[in-house]
Amino acid sequence: MELKQLKIKAIFLDFYGTLVHEDDDIIPLICQEIQDSSPEACDIREIGKHWWKEFSDMFRNSYGETFKSQRELGMLSLAKTITTFEGECDAEEIIQKQFDHWRMPRIYEDTIPFIHNSSNYELYILSNIDTDDVKEAVRQHGIKVNGIITSEDVRAYKPRPDIFMEALKRFNLSADDVLHIGDSYSSDVCGADAVGIRTIWLNRLNRRKPEGIEPTFTCSNLNEVQDIINAL
C-alpha cells in the first residue's frame, strides 16, 4: 500500500512485546523451580513447552461464559504442569514472578519517544493481559495514551475480533481510521486484519513470518514505525 493512501485518526497498540518486554526471561526461572522440586530428570525447556501447551489449550477455550483471566489461566496451567512433573512447589508462589513482571515490565527504549512523537493521533492500548496489571505497568512507566481496553473488558482474547470491535465502537472509529501495531503475528496482525484494520507487524525479534496474510507494513522497532507514520 502506498503511504498516501493511508489516512488514519488513531493508532491501536499492543502492549507486552510491543511497548514493553515480554516475560521471556521470567518463564525459565519458574520452570527451574519445578525442575528443582521434581524427582524426575526433566529439562527446563521440556517443562516450559508443556506449560505453554497447557496454557494454550485453556486460552483457546477462554471466551464468553468460559472466560478466565490471564492470571487464572497462568495459575491453572502451571498447577497442571507441576503435577505432570511431580513437582513439590506451589503454583501460586512461583508464578508471582510472572505477575510481578506484568505489573513492572522493562520498557523498550523507543517507546516513550514514539508515544511523544505520535501525539497528533489518538493512541489506544489493546492488551490480552489483565486490566489491573496493564494499567499499573502504564502508570509505572508514565505512558500517556487516550484509552486502554483489555480482554477482560470483552471476555475474549486476541485474535478474536471482540476487542478490536469494542475499541472501534467505544472510541467512535471505523476500521479505516485505524492502524494497529503489535508484535504477535497471530494475535495482532491476523486479529486486526480480520476486522479490516490495517497493521504493522512489529517484528522486534526477527521472527520468520508464518504463512498467511501480509501485514500492511513490517518494522523491527518503533523508530521504523515512526518513519512510516511521519510519512502519512
Coordinates of C-alpha atoms in Angstrom, one line a residue:
M1 CA 0.0 0.0 0.0
E2 CA 1.2 3.5 -0.9
L3 CA 1.6 5.8 2.2
K4 CA -0.5 8.5 0.5
Q5 CA -3.5 6.0 0.5
L6 CA -3.3 5.5 4.3
K7 CA -5.1 8.2 6.3
I8 CA -5.6 7.4 9.9
K9 CA -7.0 9.1 13.0
A10 CA -5.9 6.6 15.7
I11 CA -3.3 4.0 16.5
F12 CA -4.1 0.8 18.4
L13 CA -1.1 -0.5 20.3
D14 CA -0.4 -4.0 21.7
F15 CA 1.4 -3.7 25.0
Y16 CA 3.7 -6.6 26.0
G17 CA 6.2 -7.3 23.3
T18 CA 5.4 -4.0 21.6
L19 CA 5.8 -1.2 24.2
V20 CA 7.3 -3.2 27.0
H21 CA 9.2 -6.5 27.2
E22 CA 7.5 -9.9 27.3
D23 CA 8.1 -12.3 30.2
D24 CA 10.6 -14.4 28.2
D25 CA 13.3 -14.0 30.9
I26 CA 10.8 -15.0 33.7
I27 CA 9.4 -18.2 32.3
P28 CA 12.7 -20.2 32.7
L29 CA 13.1 -19.1 36.3
I30 CA 9.6 -20.5 37.1
C31 CA 10.4 -23.7 35.2
Q32 CA 13.7 -24.0 37.2
E33 CA 11.6 -24.1 40.4
I34 CA 9.6 -27.0 39.0
Q35 CA 12.8 -28.8 37.9
D36 CA 14.4 -28.3 41.3
S37 CA 11.5 -29.7 43.1
S38 CA 10.8 -32.7 40.8
P39 CA 12.1 -36.2 41.5
E40 CA 12.1 -36.8 37.7
A41 CA 15.0 -35.9 35.4
C42 CA 13.4 -33.2 33.3
D43 CA 14.7 -30.4 31.2
I44 CA 13.6 -26.7 31.7
R45 CA 12.7 -26.4 28.1
E46 CA 10.6 -29.5 28.3
I47 CA 8.7 -28.1 31.3
G48 CA 8.3 -24.7 29.5
K49 CA 6.9 -26.4 26.4
H50 CA 4.4 -28.4 28.5
W51 CA 3.3 -25.3 30.4
W52 CA 2.8 -23.4 27.1
K53 CA 0.7 -26.3 25.7
E54 CA -1.5 -26.4 28.8
F55 CA -1.9 -22.6 28.8
S56 CA -2.6 -22.5 25.0
D57 CA -5.3 -25.2 25.3
M58 CA -7.1 -23.2 28.1
F59 CA -6.5 -19.9 26.3
R60 CA -8.3 -21.1 23.1
N61 CA -11.3 -22.1 25.1
S62 CA -11.5 -19.0 27.2
Y63 CA -14.3 -16.9 25.7
G64 CA -17.6 -15.5 26.9
E65 CA -19.1 -17.5 29.7
T66 CA -16.0 -19.7 29.9
F67 CA -13.6 -16.7 30.0
K68 CA -10.8 -16.8 32.5
S69 CA -8.3 -14.0 33.2
Q70 CA -4.6 -14.3 32.3
R71 CA -3.8 -14.8 36.0
E72 CA -6.3 -17.6 36.3
L73 CA -5.1 -19.3 33.1
G74 CA -1.5 -19.0 34.2
M75 CA -2.2 -20.4 37.6
L76 CA -4.3 -23.3 36.4
S77 CA -1.9 -24.3 33.6
L78 CA 1.1 -24.0 35.9
A79 CA -0.5 -26.2 38.5
K80 CA -1.2 -28.9 35.9
T81 CA 2.4 -28.6 34.8
I82 CA 3.7 -29.0 38.3
T83 CA 1.5 -32.1 38.7
T84 CA 2.8 -33.6 35.4
F85 CA 6.4 -33.3 36.5
E86 CA 5.6 -34.4 40.1
G87 CA 7.0 -31.1 41.4
E88 CA 6.5 -30.2 45.1
C89 CA 6.5 -26.4 44.6
D90 CA 3.4 -24.2 44.9
A91 CA 2.0 -22.7 41.7
E92 CA 0.6 -19.6 43.5
E93 CA 4.0 -18.9 45.0
I94 CA 6.3 -19.4 42.0
I95 CA 4.0 -17.7 39.4
Q96 CA 4.3 -14.5 41.4
K97 CA 7.5 -13.7 39.4
Q98 CA 5.4 -13.6 36.3
F99 CA 2.7 -11.5 37.9
D100 CA 5.3 -9.0 39.2
H101 CA 6.7 -8.7 35.7
W102 CA 3.3 -7.9 34.2
R103 CA 3.0 -5.0 36.7
M104 CA 6.5 -3.7 36.2
P105 CA 7.9 -4.9 32.9
R106 CA 11.1 -3.4 31.3
I107 CA 10.2 -0.8 28.8
Y108 CA 11.7 -0.6 25.3
E109 CA 13.9 2.5 24.9
D110 CA 12.0 3.6 21.8
T111 CA 8.5 3.5 23.5
I112 CA 8.3 6.9 25.2
P113 CA 9.8 8.8 22.2
F114 CA 7.3 7.1 19.9
I115 CA 4.4 7.9 22.2
H116 CA 5.5 11.5 22.4
N117 CA 6.1 11.9 18.7
S118 CA 2.7 10.4 17.9
S119 CA 0.7 12.9 19.8
N120 CA -1.2 14.0 16.6
Y121 CA -3.1 10.7 16.8
E122 CA -5.4 9.1 19.3
L123 CA -3.5 6.3 21.0
Y124 CA -5.2 3.3 22.5
I125 CA -3.7 0.2 24.1
L126 CA -5.3 -3.2 23.3
S127 CA -3.9 -6.0 25.5
N128 CA -4.6 -9.6 26.4
I129 CA -3.2 -9.2 29.9
D130 CA -5.5 -8.4 32.8
T131 CA -6.7 -4.8 33.2
D132 CA -5.2 -4.0 36.6
D133 CA -1.7 -5.3 35.6
V134 CA -1.7 -3.3 32.3
K135 CA -2.9 -0.1 34.0
E136 CA -0.2 -0.5 36.7
A137 CA 2.5 -1.0 34.1
V138 CA 1.3 2.0 32.2
R139 CA 1.3 4.1 35.4
Q140 CA 4.8 2.9 36.4
H141 CA 6.3 3.9 33.1
G142 CA 4.3 7.2 32.7
I143 CA 2.9 6.1 29.3
K144 CA 0.3 8.5 28.1
V145 CA -2.5 7.1 25.9
N146 CA -6.1 8.0 25.2
G147 CA -7.5 4.8 26.5
I148 CA -6.9 1.1 27.4
I149 CA -9.0 -1.9 26.6
T150 CA -8.1 -5.4 27.7
S151 CA -9.6 -8.8 27.1
E152 CA -11.2 -8.7 30.5
D153 CA -13.4 -5.9 29.2
V154 CA -14.8 -8.1 26.4
R155 CA -14.2 -11.6 27.8
A156 CA -12.3 -12.6 24.7
Y157 CA -8.7 -12.7 23.7
K158 CA -7.0 -11.6 20.6
P159 CA -7.1 -12.8 17.8
R160 CA -10.8 -13.0 18.4
P161 CA -12.4 -9.9 16.9
D162 CA -14.2 -8.7 20.1
I163 CA -11.5 -6.4 21.5
F164 CA -10.9 -4.7 18.1
M165 CA -14.7 -4.2 17.5
E166 CA -15.2 -2.9 21.1
A167 CA -12.4 -0.4 20.6
L168 CA -13.8 0.9 17.3
K169 CA -17.3 1.2 18.9
R170 CA -16.1 2.7 22.2
F171 CA -13.9 5.3 20.6
N172 CA -16.2 6.1 17.6
L173 CA -13.8 4.9 14.9
S174 CA -14.1 3.0 11.7
A175 CA -11.6 0.3 10.7
D176 CA -10.3 2.7 8.0
D177 CA -9.4 5.2 10.7
V178 CA -7.0 2.9 12.5
L179 CA -3.6 1.4 12.3
H180 CA -2.8 -1.5 14.7
I181 CA 0.7 -2.1 15.8
G182 CA 1.7 -5.4 17.6
D183 CA 4.4 -8.0 17.9
S184 CA 2.3 -11.1 17.6
Y185 CA 1.6 -12.2 14.0
S186 CA -1.4 -14.4 15.1
S187 CA -3.0 -12.1 17.7
D188 CA -2.2 -8.7 16.4
V189 CA -1.8 -9.0 12.6
C190 CA -4.3 -11.7 11.9
G191 CA -6.8 -10.4 14.6
A192 CA -6.8 -6.8 13.4
D193 CA -6.8 -7.8 9.7
A194 CA -9.9 -9.9 10.2
V195 CA -11.9 -6.9 11.1
G196 CA -10.4 -4.7 8.3
I197 CA -7.9 -2.8 10.3
R198 CA -4.5 -2.2 8.7
T199 CA -1.5 -3.5 10.6
I200 CA 2.1 -3.0 11.4
W201 CA 3.9 -6.2 12.4
L202 CA 6.5 -5.1 15.0
N203 CA 9.0 -7.9 14.5
R204 CA 11.5 -7.0 17.1
L205 CA 13.0 -10.5 17.4
N206 CA 13.4 -11.0 13.6
R207 CA 11.0 -14.0 13.6
R208 CA 10.2 -15.7 10.3
K209 CA 6.8 -14.7 9.1
P210 CA 4.3 -17.6 9.1
E211 CA 2.3 -18.5 6.0
G212 CA -0.8 -16.4 5.7
I213 CA -1.8 -12.8 5.3
E214 CA 0.6 -10.0 4.7
P215 CA 0.8 -7.1 7.3
T216 CA 0.4 -3.7 5.8
F217 CA 3.9 -2.9 7.0
T218 CA 6.6 -4.8 8.9
C219 CA 9.1 -3.0 11.2
S220 CA 11.8 -4.1 13.5
N221 CA 11.4 -1.3 16.0
L222 CA 9.2 1.8 16.8
N223 CA 11.7 4.1 15.2
E224 CA 10.9 2.5 11.8
V225 CA 7.2 2.7 12.7
Q226 CA 7.6 6.4 13.4
D227 CA 9.1 6.9 9.9
I228 CA 6.0 5.4 8.4
I229 CA 3.7 7.5 10.4
N230 CA 5.6 10.6 9.7
A231 CA 5.2 10.0 6.0
L232 CA 1.4 9.8 6.2

